[in-house]
Amino acid sequence: MAGERQEKLIREFIDRMPSLPTTVTKVLEICNQPDTSPNDLNRVIYLDPVLTGQVLRLINSAYYSLPNQIGSLTRAIIMLGINTVKNLALSTAVLGSLGRTDSFHALDMDQFWTHSLGVGVTAKSLAARRGIVRQQREEFFVAGLLHDLGKIPLNACFPEEYGRILELAATKRVPLDRVEVAVLGLDHCRVGRMIGEKWQLSPGLVELLAGHHRIVEAERESPEGEKAALTGLVSLADAYVNLLGLGSAGNRYPDREALKILARTWGVNRQTLTELDSEVRQEIEKAKIFLAVAAAA
């Protein structure tokens, strides 16, 4: 019964969260069409001065280090690429809804987003090494950035309990999601699914939010394809970033046996991760600019 009560409170919290802005919803719809062009995206974005400003701010930022200032929205969309613009729009909406300081109590907000950025950057790098086409790699970045969203409502609704959960997971050296279930009756993966469904995110992102700690089961159910790659590589990236100590989202002791199986499945070993170290650290510093642009709204 306690778990039902906690879930009811979480659902009420998520129901009160704003839906994705109309412009963002239209951007996602357009970008999911196979024949989308930069002009299609331009017609939607130019009606939204905030998003227009963000697109131009990103293309002219140190993240891209272009020699000349870009003032044309269409040119900015062409240069950034449709997926990058889509993910900037989505990240802006997420941070506007869940990125406020008052959403964080037991978790440290800066540490949380540093961890999330690290997972996004690492997942994107792993996707590149797997030969995943460039246009799809930004999906891995945004999936890593958003993978732990479910922790924010848990932390906001149950600050004292969540503080105890973090302490128990660290003291007992067990995965955080198991302690969440033991104390609250539900974990951040289940809450992540609720958020993804409310916002009508892509099926791949919803499954990632819900399944990044059910990695072995997910492999059995869907051993191939984009959804499996998204969940598998983000889960490996999550473990790696925890190992490096880049930020913190509270899960210091992931399931080692599950990760060994996953690493074998995707051909990732310690050497692969060691080779990524300097690349990931550099990319995190660059990606902080992306996050700052998204947060500025």
PDB file of C-alpha atoms in Angstrom:
ATOM      1  CA  MET A   1       0.000   0.000   0.000  1.00  0.00           C
ATOM      2  CA  ALA A   2       2.882   2.350   0.763  1.00  0.00           C
ATOM      3  CA  GLY A   3       4.143   1.948  -2.821  1.00  0.00           C
ATOM      4  CA  GLU A   4       0.695   2.816  -4.191  1.00  0.00           C
ATOM      5  CA  ARG A   5       0.599   5.989  -2.097  1.00  0.00           C
ATOM      6  CA  GLN A   6       4.071   7.076  -3.307  1.00  0.00           C
ATOM      7  CA  GLU A   7       3.108   6.388  -6.919  1.00  0.00           C
ATOM      8  CA  LYS A   8      -0.085   8.427  -6.526  1.00  0.00           C
ATOM      9  CA  LEU A   9       1.951  11.399  -5.236  1.00  0.00           C
ATOM     10  CA  ILE A  10       4.449  11.049  -8.083  1.00  0.00           C
ATOM     11  CA  ARG A  11       1.665  10.882 -10.689  1.00  0.00           C
ATOM     12  CA  GLU A  12       0.120  14.039  -9.230  1.00  0.00           C
ATOM     13  CA  PHE A  13       3.517  15.768  -9.416  1.00  0.00           C
ATOM     14  CA  ILE A  14       3.971  14.729 -13.057  1.00  0.00           C
ATOM     15  CA  ASP A  15       0.395  15.735 -13.918  1.00  0.00           C
ATOM     16  CA  ARG A  16       1.203  19.233 -12.626  1.00  0.00           C
ATOM     17  CA  MET A  17       4.318  19.445 -14.790  1.00  0.00           C
ATOM     18  CA  PRO A  18       3.797  21.543 -17.908  1.00  0.00           C
ATOM     19  CA  SER A  19       3.415  19.709 -21.202  1.00  0.00           C
ATOM     20  CA  LEU A  20       6.046  20.289 -23.844  1.00  0.00           C
ATOM     21  CA  PRO A  21       5.596  23.720 -25.483  1.00  0.00           C
ATOM     22  CA  THR A  22       3.684  23.694 -28.760  1.00  0.00           C
ATOM     23  CA  THR A  23       6.751  24.745 -30.751  1.00  0.00           C
ATOM     24  CA  VAL A  24       8.828  21.914 -29.272  1.00  0.00           C
ATOM     25  CA  THR A  25       6.068  19.380 -29.996  1.00  0.00           C
ATOM     26  CA  LYS A  26       5.915  20.568 -33.624  1.00  0.00           C
ATOM     27  CA  VAL A  27       9.709  20.424 -33.918  1.00  0.00           C
ATOM     28  CA  LEU A  28       9.714  16.812 -32.690  1.00  0.00           C
ATOM     29  CA  GLU A  29       6.896  15.875 -35.079  1.00  0.00           C
ATOM     30  CA  ILE A  30       8.647  17.435 -38.072  1.00  0.00           C
ATOM     31  CA  CYS A  31      12.018  15.900 -37.216  1.00  0.00           C
ATOM     32  CA  ASN A  32      10.483  12.431 -36.977  1.00  0.00           C
ATOM     33  CA  GLN A  33       9.355  12.633 -40.612  1.00  0.00           C
ATOM     34  CA  PRO A  34      11.875  10.991 -42.959  1.00  0.00           C
ATOM     35  CA  ASP A  35      11.718  13.740 -45.612  1.00  0.00           C
ATOM     36  CA  THR A  36      12.131  16.737 -43.272  1.00  0.00           C
ATOM     37  CA  SER A  37      14.188  19.626 -44.628  1.00  0.00           C
ATOM     38  CA  PRO A  38      15.834  22.600 -42.849  1.00  0.00           C
ATOM     39  CA  ASN A  39      13.194  24.850 -44.442  1.00  0.00           C
ATOM     40  CA  ASP A  40      10.408  22.817 -42.801  1.00  0.00           C
ATOM     41  CA  LEU A  41      12.083  23.309 -39.426  1.00  0.00           C
ATOM     42  CA  ASN A  42      12.733  26.990 -40.101  1.00  0.00           C
ATOM     43  CA  ARG A  43       9.004  27.654 -40.705  1.00  0.00           C
ATOM     44  CA  VAL A  44       8.189  26.387 -37.196  1.00  0.00           C
ATOM     45  CA  ILE A  45      11.134  27.785 -35.239  1.00  0.00           C
ATOM     46  CA  TYR A  46      11.119  31.330 -36.612  1.00  0.00           C
ATOM     47  CA  LEU A  47       7.688  31.863 -34.976  1.00  0.00           C
ATOM     48  CA  ASP A  48       9.309  31.221 -31.564  1.00  0.00           C
ATOM     49  CA  PRO A  49      11.783  34.023 -30.749  1.00  0.00           C
ATOM     50  CA  VAL A  50      13.213  32.195 -27.711  1.00  0.00           C
ATOM     51  CA  LEU A  51      14.050  29.019 -29.621  1.00  0.00           C
ATOM     52  CA  THR A  52      15.312  31.074 -32.582  1.00  0.00           C
ATOM     53  CA  GLY A  53      17.660  32.911 -30.240  1.00  0.00           C
ATOM     54  CA  GLN A  54      18.912  29.662 -28.768  1.00  0.00           C
ATOM     55  CA  VAL A  55      19.654  28.100 -32.158  1.00  0.00           C
ATOM     56  CA  LEU A  56      21.643  31.174 -33.186  1.00  0.00           C
ATOM     57  CA  ARG A  57      23.374  31.365 -29.798  1.00  0.00           C
ATOM     58  CA  LEU A  58      24.452  27.714 -30.091  1.00  0.00           C
ATOM     59  CA  ILE A  59      25.838  27.949 -33.640  1.00  0.00           C
ATOM     60  CA  ASN A  60      27.775  31.105 -32.667  1.00  0.00           C
ATOM     61  CA  SER A  61      29.088  29.667 -29.399  1.00  0.00           C
ATOM     62  CA  ALA A  62      32.542  28.352 -28.530  1.00  0.00           C
ATOM     63  CA  TYR A  63      31.016  24.867 -28.951  1.00  0.00           C
ATOM     64  CA  TYR A  64      31.429  25.330 -32.744  1.00  0.00           C
ATOM     65  CA  SER A  65      34.138  28.054 -32.830  1.00  0.00           C
ATOM     66  CA  LEU A  66      33.147  29.370 -36.263  1.00  0.00           C
ATOM     67  CA  PRO A  67      35.271  32.175 -37.752  1.00  0.00           C
ATOM     68  CA  ASN A  68      32.226  34.272 -38.752  1.00  0.00           C
ATOM     69  CA  GLN A  69      28.963  35.084 -36.979  1.00  0.00           C
ATOM     70  CA  ILE A  70      25.863  33.317 -38.359  1.00  0.00           C
ATOM     71  CA  GLY A  71      22.718  35.465 -38.475  1.00  0.00           C
ATOM     72  CA  SER A  72      20.440  33.343 -40.674  1.00  0.00           C
ATOM     73  CA  LEU A  73      18.188  30.838 -38.891  1.00  0.00           C
ATOM     74  CA  THR A  74      17.988  28.575 -41.962  1.00  0.00           C
ATOM     75  CA  ARG A  75      21.775  28.539 -42.329  1.00  0.00           C
ATOM     76  CA  ALA A  76      22.146  27.796 -38.607  1.00  0.00           C
ATOM     77  CA  ILE A  77      19.757  24.830 -38.916  1.00  0.00           C
ATOM     78  CA  ILE A  78      21.672  23.501 -41.938  1.00  0.00           C
ATOM     79  CA  MET A  79      25.017  23.802 -40.152  1.00  0.00           C
ATOM     80  CA  LEU A  80      23.818  22.346 -36.839  1.00  0.00           C
ATOM     81  CA  GLY A  81      21.815  19.561 -38.418  1.00  0.00           C
ATOM     82  CA  ILE A  82      18.182  18.669 -37.841  1.00  0.00           C
ATOM     83  CA  ASN A  83      18.894  16.274 -34.950  1.00  0.00           C
ATOM     84  CA  THR A  84      20.967  18.806 -33.024  1.00  0.00           C
ATOM     85  CA  VAL A  85      18.222  21.428 -33.352  1.00  0.00           C
ATOM     86  CA  LYS A  86      15.604  18.874 -32.272  1.00  0.00           C
ATOM     87  CA  ASN A  87      17.638  17.921 -29.216  1.00  0.00           C
ATOM     88  CA  LEU A  88      18.296  21.558 -28.313  1.00  0.00           C
ATOM     89  CA  ALA A  89      14.529  22.183 -28.383  1.00  0.00           C
ATOM     90  CA  LEU A  90      13.853  19.092 -26.268  1.00  0.00           C
ATOM     91  CA  SER A  91      16.628  19.890 -23.766  1.00  0.00           C
ATOM     92  CA  THR A  92      15.310  23.441 -23.408  1.00  0.00           C
ATOM     93  CA  ALA A  93      11.845  22.156 -22.560  1.00  0.00           C
ATOM     94  CA  VAL A  94      13.183  19.574 -20.071  1.00  0.00           C
ATOM     95  CA  LEU A  95      15.394  22.046 -18.238  1.00  0.00           C
ATOM     96  CA  GLY A  96      12.555  24.567 -18.153  1.00  0.00           C
ATOM     97  CA  SER A  97      10.326  22.013 -16.456  1.00  0.00           C
ATOM     98  CA  LEU A  98      12.753  20.025 -14.274  1.00  0.00           C
ATOM     99  CA  GLY A  99      16.009  22.002 -14.175  1.00  0.00           C
ATOM    100  CA  ARG A 100      15.128  24.420 -11.390  1.00  0.00           C
ATOM    101  CA  THR A 101      17.062  24.499  -8.133  1.00  0.00           C
ATOM    102  CA  ASP A 102      13.898  23.906  -6.076  1.00  0.00           C
ATOM    103  CA  SER A 103      13.504  20.484  -7.758  1.00  0.00           C
ATOM    104  CA  PHE A 104      16.710  19.310  -6.045  1.00  0.00           C
ATOM    105  CA  HIS A 105      17.113  18.505  -2.360  1.00  0.00           C
ATOM    106  CA  ALA A 106      19.103  15.359  -1.552  1.00  0.00           C
ATOM    107  CA  LEU A 107      20.740  15.462  -4.986  1.00  0.00           C
ATOM    108  CA  ASP A 108      23.189  18.223  -5.902  1.00  0.00           C
ATOM    109  CA  MET A 109      21.893  19.919  -9.069  1.00  0.00           C
ATOM    110  CA  ASP A 110      25.289  20.818 -10.566  1.00  0.00           C
ATOM    111  CA  GLN A 111      26.672  17.350  -9.867  1.00  0.00           C
ATOM    112  CA  PHE A 112      23.532  15.749 -11.337  1.00  0.00           C
ATOM    113  CA  TRP A 113      23.747  17.660 -14.637  1.00  0.00           C
ATOM    114  CA  THR A 114      27.537  17.152 -14.869  1.00  0.00           C
ATOM    115  CA  HIS A 115      26.939  13.399 -14.550  1.00  0.00           C
ATOM    116  CA  SER A 116      24.122  13.543 -17.107  1.00  0.00           C
ATOM    117  CA  LEU A 117      26.285  15.504 -19.560  1.00  0.00           C
ATOM    118  CA  GLY A 118      29.083  12.979 -19.111  1.00  0.00           C
ATOM    119  CA  VAL A 119      26.761  10.085 -19.905  1.00  0.00           C
ATOM    120  CA  GLY A 120      25.455  11.876 -22.993  1.00  0.00           C
ATOM    121  CA  VAL A 121      28.934  12.622 -24.322  1.00  0.00           C
ATOM    122  CA  THR A 122      30.210   9.084 -23.593  1.00  0.00           C
ATOM    123  CA  ALA A 123      27.156   7.426 -25.174  1.00  0.00           C
ATOM    124  CA  LYS A 124      27.632   9.543 -28.295  1.00  0.00           C
ATOM    125  CA  SER A 125      31.333   8.563 -28.466  1.00  0.00           C
ATOM    126  CA  LEU A 126      30.489   4.866 -28.037  1.00  0.00           C
ATOM    127  CA  ALA A 127      27.862   5.178 -30.779  1.00  0.00           C
ATOM    128  CA  ALA A 128      30.508   6.642 -33.103  1.00  0.00           C
ATOM    129  CA  ARG A 129      32.824   3.708 -32.366  1.00  0.00           C
ATOM    130  CA  ARG A 130      29.989   1.284 -33.145  1.00  0.00           C
ATOM    131  CA  GLY A 131      29.696   2.881 -36.594  1.00  0.00           C
ATOM    132  CA  ILE A 132      26.285   4.433 -35.940  1.00  0.00           C
ATOM    133  CA  VAL A 133      25.677   7.117 -38.571  1.00  0.00           C
ATOM    134  CA  ARG A 134      26.461  10.703 -37.613  1.00  0.00           C
ATOM    135  CA  GLN A 135      22.845  11.872 -37.917  1.00  0.00           C
ATOM    136  CA  GLN A 136      21.751   9.427 -35.202  1.00  0.00           C
ATOM    137  CA  ARG A 137      24.570  10.089 -32.721  1.00  0.00           C
ATOM    138  CA  GLU A 138      22.911  13.212 -31.275  1.00  0.00           C
ATOM    139  CA  GLU A 139      20.057  10.936 -30.162  1.00  0.00           C
ATOM    140  CA  PHE A 140      22.574   9.113 -27.956  1.00  0.00           C
ATOM    141  CA  PHE A 141      23.751  12.403 -26.477  1.00  0.00           C
ATOM    142  CA  VAL A 142      20.256  13.545 -25.549  1.00  0.00           C
ATOM    143  CA  ALA A 143      19.343  10.059 -24.256  1.00  0.00           C
ATOM    144  CA  GLY A 144      22.333  10.179 -21.922  1.00  0.00           C
ATOM    145  CA  LEU A 145      21.471  13.704 -20.847  1.00  0.00           C
ATOM    146  CA  LEU A 146      17.902  12.692 -19.945  1.00  0.00           C
ATOM    147  CA  HIS A 147      18.385   9.106 -18.682  1.00  0.00           C
ATOM    148  CA  ASP A 148      18.022   9.927 -14.958  1.00  0.00           C
ATOM    149  CA  LEU A 149      15.077  12.346 -15.209  1.00  0.00           C
ATOM    150  CA  GLY A 150      12.939  10.064 -13.026  1.00  0.00           C
ATOM    151  CA  LYS A 151      15.115  10.858 -10.013  1.00  0.00           C
ATOM    152  CA  ILE A 152      14.024  14.496  -9.973  1.00  0.00           C
ATOM    153  CA  PRO A 153      10.326  13.940  -9.056  1.00  0.00           C
ATOM    154  CA  LEU A 154      11.342  11.296  -6.472  1.00  0.00           C
ATOM    155  CA  ASN A 155      13.794  13.752  -4.948  1.00  0.00           C
ATOM    156  CA  ALA A 156      11.293  16.636  -5.053  1.00  0.00           C
ATOM    157  CA  CYS A 157       8.364  14.672  -3.574  1.00  0.00           C
ATOM    158  CA  PHE A 158      10.310  12.705  -0.941  1.00  0.00           C
ATOM    159  CA  PRO A 159      13.425  14.732  -0.034  1.00  0.00           C
ATOM    160  CA  GLU A 160      14.044  13.107   3.361  1.00  0.00           C
ATOM    161  CA  GLU A 161      13.411   9.574   2.140  1.00  0.00           C
ATOM    162  CA  TYR A 162      15.571  10.158  -0.912  1.00  0.00           C
ATOM    163  CA  GLY A 163      18.438  11.370   1.224  1.00  0.00           C
ATOM    164  CA  ARG A 164      18.173   8.117   3.171  1.00  0.00           C
ATOM    165  CA  ILE A 165      18.057   6.130  -0.087  1.00  0.00           C
ATOM    166  CA  LEU A 166      21.309   7.736  -1.273  1.00  0.00           C
ATOM    167  CA  GLU A 167      22.998   6.956   2.047  1.00  0.00           C
ATOM    168  CA  LEU A 168      21.793   3.338   2.062  1.00  0.00           C
ATOM    169  CA  ALA A 169      22.931   2.722  -1.527  1.00  0.00           C
ATOM    170  CA  ALA A 170      26.396   4.120  -0.712  1.00  0.00           C
ATOM    171  CA  THR A 171      26.727   2.314   2.631  1.00  0.00           C
ATOM    172  CA  LYS A 172      25.537  -1.071   1.372  1.00  0.00           C
ATOM    173  CA  ARG A 173      27.254  -0.633  -2.018  1.00  0.00           C
ATOM    174  CA  VAL A 174      24.184  -1.657  -3.992  1.00  0.00           C
ATOM    175  CA  PRO A 175      22.485  -0.210  -7.086  1.00  0.00           C
ATOM    176  CA  LEU A 176      20.385   2.860  -6.294  1.00  0.00           C
ATOM    177  CA  ASP A 177      17.255   1.646  -8.090  1.00  0.00           C
ATOM    178  CA  ARG A 178      17.013  -1.394  -5.787  1.00  0.00           C
ATOM    179  CA  VAL A 179      17.040   0.830  -2.699  1.00  0.00           C
ATOM    180  CA  GLU A 180      14.446   3.149  -4.278  1.00  0.00           C
ATOM    181  CA  VAL A 181      12.097   0.185  -4.692  1.00  0.00           C
ATOM    182  CA  ALA A 182      12.779  -1.085  -1.163  1.00  0.00           C
ATOM    183  CA  VAL A 183      12.049   2.300   0.458  1.00  0.00           C
ATOM    184  CA  LEU A 184       9.461   3.888  -1.855  1.00  0.00           C
ATOM    185  CA  GLY A 185       7.979   0.977  -3.784  1.00  0.00           C
ATOM    186  CA  LEU A 186       9.049   2.364  -7.181  1.00  0.00           C
ATOM    187  CA  ASP A 187      12.268   3.457  -8.843  1.00  0.00           C
ATOM    188  CA  HIS A 188      13.404   6.324 -11.055  1.00  0.00           C
ATOM    189  CA  CYS A 189      13.067   4.149 -14.176  1.00  0.00           C
ATOM    190  CA  ARG A 190       9.332   3.764 -13.612  1.00  0.00           C
ATOM    191  CA  VAL A 191       9.008   7.497 -12.957  1.00  0.00           C
ATOM    192  CA  GLY A 192      11.070   8.204 -16.083  1.00  0.00           C
ATOM    193  CA  ARG A 193       8.570   6.233 -18.153  1.00  0.00           C
ATOM    194  CA  MET A 194       5.733   8.343 -16.726  1.00  0.00           C
ATOM    195  CA  ILE A 195       7.535  11.540 -17.765  1.00  0.00           C
ATOM    196  CA  GLY A 196       8.358  10.186 -21.228  1.00  0.00           C
ATOM    197  CA  GLU A 197       4.754   9.152 -21.824  1.00  0.00           C
ATOM    198  CA  LYS A 198       3.371  12.483 -20.595  1.00  0.00           C
ATOM    199  CA  TRP A 199       5.653  14.348 -22.986  1.00  0.00           C
ATOM    200  CA  GLN A 200       5.058  11.833 -25.791  1.00  0.00           C
ATOM    201  CA  LEU A 201       8.770  11.339 -26.376  1.00  0.00           C
ATOM    202  CA  SER A 202       9.970   8.905 -29.040  1.00  0.00           C
ATOM    203  CA  PRO A 203       9.491   5.191 -28.220  1.00  0.00           C
ATOM    204  CA  GLY A 204      13.266   4.744 -28.054  1.00  0.00           C
ATOM    205  CA  LEU A 205      13.665   7.500 -25.457  1.00  0.00           C
ATOM    206  CA  VAL A 206      10.736   6.241 -23.376  1.00  0.00           C
ATOM    207  CA  GLU A 207      12.236   2.736 -23.324  1.00  0.00           C
ATOM    208  CA  LEU A 208      15.615   4.185 -22.384  1.00  0.00           C
ATOM    209  CA  LEU A 209      14.131   6.144 -19.457  1.00  0.00           C
ATOM    210  CA  ALA A 210      12.289   3.028 -18.301  1.00  0.00           C
ATOM    211  CA  GLY A 211      14.863   0.359 -19.016  1.00  0.00           C
ATOM    212  CA  HIS A 212      18.415   1.601 -18.484  1.00  0.00           C
ATOM    213  CA  HIS A 213      18.700  -0.507 -15.300  1.00  0.00           C
ATOM    214  CA  ARG A 214      16.886  -3.519 -16.833  1.00  0.00           C
ATOM    215  CA  ILE A 215      19.704  -3.916 -19.274  1.00  0.00           C
ATOM    216  CA  VAL A 216      19.977  -7.720 -19.370  1.00  0.00           C
ATOM    217  CA  GLU A 217      16.215  -8.148 -19.739  1.00  0.00           C
ATOM    218  CA  ALA A 218      16.164  -5.464 -22.445  1.00  0.00           C
ATOM    219  CA  GLU A 219      18.902  -7.295 -24.350  1.00  0.00           C
ATOM    220  CA  ARG A 220      16.877 -10.528 -24.287  1.00  0.00           C
ATOM    221  CA  GLU A 221      13.679  -8.795 -25.420  1.00  0.00           C
ATOM    222  CA  SER A 222      15.269  -6.710 -28.164  1.00  0.00           C
ATOM    223  CA  PRO A 223      18.848  -7.832 -28.830  1.00  0.00           C
ATOM    224  CA  GLU A 224      19.280  -5.786 -32.003  1.00  0.00           C
ATOM    225  CA  GLY A 225      18.223  -2.462 -33.413  1.00  0.00           C
ATOM    226  CA  GLU A 226      18.238   1.192 -32.417  1.00  0.00           C
ATOM    227  CA  LYS A 227      16.330   0.824 -29.127  1.00  0.00           C
ATOM    228  CA  ALA A 228      18.712  -1.870 -27.885  1.00  0.00           C
ATOM    229  CA  ALA A 229      21.743   0.200 -28.893  1.00  0.00           C
ATOM    230  CA  LEU A 230      20.352   3.296 -27.176  1.00  0.00           C
ATOM    231  CA  THR A 231      19.674   1.465 -23.904  1.00  0.00           C
ATOM    232  CA  GLY A 232      22.838  -0.638 -23.991  1.00  0.00           C
ATOM    233  CA  LEU A 233      25.334   2.117 -24.804  1.00  0.00           C
ATOM    234  CA  VAL A 234      23.748   4.663 -22.448  1.00  0.00           C
ATOM    235  CA  SER A 235      23.861   2.080 -19.638  1.00  0.00           C
ATOM    236  CA  LEU A 236      27.555   1.434 -20.308  1.00  0.00           C
ATOM    237  CA  ALA A 237      28.215   5.178 -20.481  1.00  0.00           C
ATOM    238  CA  ASP A 238      26.409   5.643 -17.161  1.00  0.00           C
ATOM    239  CA  ALA A 239      28.623   3.045 -15.456  1.00  0.00           C
ATOM    240  CA  TYR A 240      31.786   4.518 -16.982  1.00  0.00           C
ATOM    241  CA  VAL A 241      30.992   8.076 -15.887  1.00  0.00           C
ATOM    242  CA  ASN A 242      30.267   6.789 -12.365  1.00  0.00           C
ATOM    243  CA  LEU A 243      33.658   5.056 -12.421  1.00  0.00           C
ATOM    244  CA  LEU A 244      35.400   8.292 -13.453  1.00  0.00           C
ATOM    245  CA  GLY A 245      33.545  10.255 -10.758  1.00  0.00           C
ATOM    246  CA  LEU A 246      32.357  12.900 -13.226  1.00  0.00           C
ATOM    247  CA  GLY A 247      29.505  14.484 -11.291  1.00  0.00           C
ATOM    248  CA  SER A 248      27.103  12.292  -9.370  1.00  0.00           C
ATOM    249  CA  ALA A 249      23.499  11.150  -9.633  1.00  0.00           C
ATOM    250  CA  GLY A 250      23.698   8.890  -6.586  1.00  0.00           C
ATOM    251  CA  ASN A 251      24.297   5.504  -8.232  1.00  0.00           C
ATOM    252  CA  ARG A 252      27.910   4.766  -7.272  1.00  0.00           C
ATOM    253  CA  TYR A 253      27.546   0.957  -7.320  1.00  0.00           C
ATOM    254  CA  PRO A 254      25.778  -0.289 -10.482  1.00  0.00           C
ATOM    255  CA  ASP A 255      25.081  -3.979 -11.097  1.00  0.00           C
ATOM    256  CA  ARG A 256      28.523  -5.293 -12.105  1.00  0.00           C
ATOM    257  CA  GLU A 257      27.352  -8.671 -13.438  1.00  0.00           C
ATOM    258  CA  ALA A 258      24.749  -7.071 -15.684  1.00  0.00           C
ATOM    259  CA  LEU A 259      27.343  -4.617 -16.985  1.00  0.00           C
ATOM    260  CA  LYS A 260      29.780  -7.429 -17.816  1.00  0.00           C
ATOM    261  CA  ILE A 261      27.116  -9.094 -19.955  1.00  0.00           C
ATOM    262  CA  LEU A 262      26.306  -5.800 -21.631  1.00  0.00           C
ATOM    263  CA  ALA A 263      29.975  -4.968 -22.290  1.00  0.00           C
ATOM    264  CA  ARG A 264      30.445  -8.344 -24.005  1.00  0.00           C
ATOM    265  CA  THR A 265      27.297  -7.818 -26.089  1.00  0.00           C
ATOM    266  CA  TRP A 266      28.445  -4.430 -27.386  1.00  0.00           C
ATOM    267  CA  GLY A 267      32.163  -5.189 -27.624  1.00  0.00           C
ATOM    268  CA  VAL A 268      33.229  -2.589 -25.064  1.00  0.00           C
ATOM    269  CA  ASN A 269      36.186  -3.319 -22.793  1.00  0.00           C
ATOM    270  CA  ARG A 270      38.392  -1.402 -20.371  1.00  0.00           C
ATOM    271  CA  GLN A 271      40.800  -0.433 -23.166  1.00  0.00           C
ATOM    272  CA  THR A 272      37.934   1.066 -25.177  1.00  0.00           C
ATOM    273  CA  LEU A 273      36.901   3.181 -22.202  1.00  0.00           C
ATOM    274  CA  THR A 274      40.492   4.190 -21.376  1.00  0.00           C
ATOM    275  CA  GLU A 275      40.948   5.411 -24.954  1.00  0.00           C
ATOM    276  CA  LEU A 276      37.822   7.528 -24.560  1.00  0.00           C
ATOM    277  CA  ASP A 277      38.996   9.271 -21.383  1.00  0.00           C
ATOM    278  CA  SER A 278      40.588  12.469 -22.717  1.00  0.00           C
ATOM    279  CA  GLU A 279      38.027  12.724 -25.558  1.00  0.00           C
ATOM    280  CA  VAL A 280      35.127  12.493 -23.088  1.00  0.00           C
ATOM    281  CA  ARG A 281      36.580  15.100 -20.722  1.00  0.00           C
ATOM    282  CA  GLN A 282      37.109  17.567 -23.575  1.00  0.00           C
ATOM    283  CA  GLU A 283      33.653  16.952 -24.994  1.00  0.00           C
ATOM    284  CA  ILE A 284      32.038  17.474 -21.570  1.00  0.00           C
ATOM    285  CA  GLU A 285      33.558  20.961 -21.378  1.00  0.00           C
ATOM    286  CA  LYS A 286      32.213  21.740 -24.850  1.00  0.00           C
ATOM    287  CA  ALA A 287      28.823  20.197 -24.071  1.00  0.00           C
ATOM    288  CA  LYS A 288      28.463  22.442 -21.014  1.00  0.00           C
ATOM    289  CA  ILE A 289      27.966  25.260 -23.523  1.00  0.00           C
ATOM    290  CA  PHE A 290      25.091  23.313 -25.132  1.00  0.00           C
ATOM    291  CA  LEU A 291      23.509  22.859 -21.698  1.00  0.00           C
ATOM    292  CA  ALA A 292      24.017  26.520 -20.811  1.00  0.00           C
ATOM    293  CA  VAL A 293      22.285  27.591 -24.034  1.00  0.00           C
ATOM    294  CA  ALA A 294      19.364  25.254 -23.291  1.00  0.00           C
ATOM    295  CA  ALA A 295      19.159  26.443 -19.674  1.00  0.00           C
ATOM    296  CA  ALA A 296      19.199  30.121 -20.650  1.00  0.00           C
ATOM    297  CA  ALA A 297      15.528  29.985 -21.642  1.00  0.00           C
TER     298      ALA A 297
END
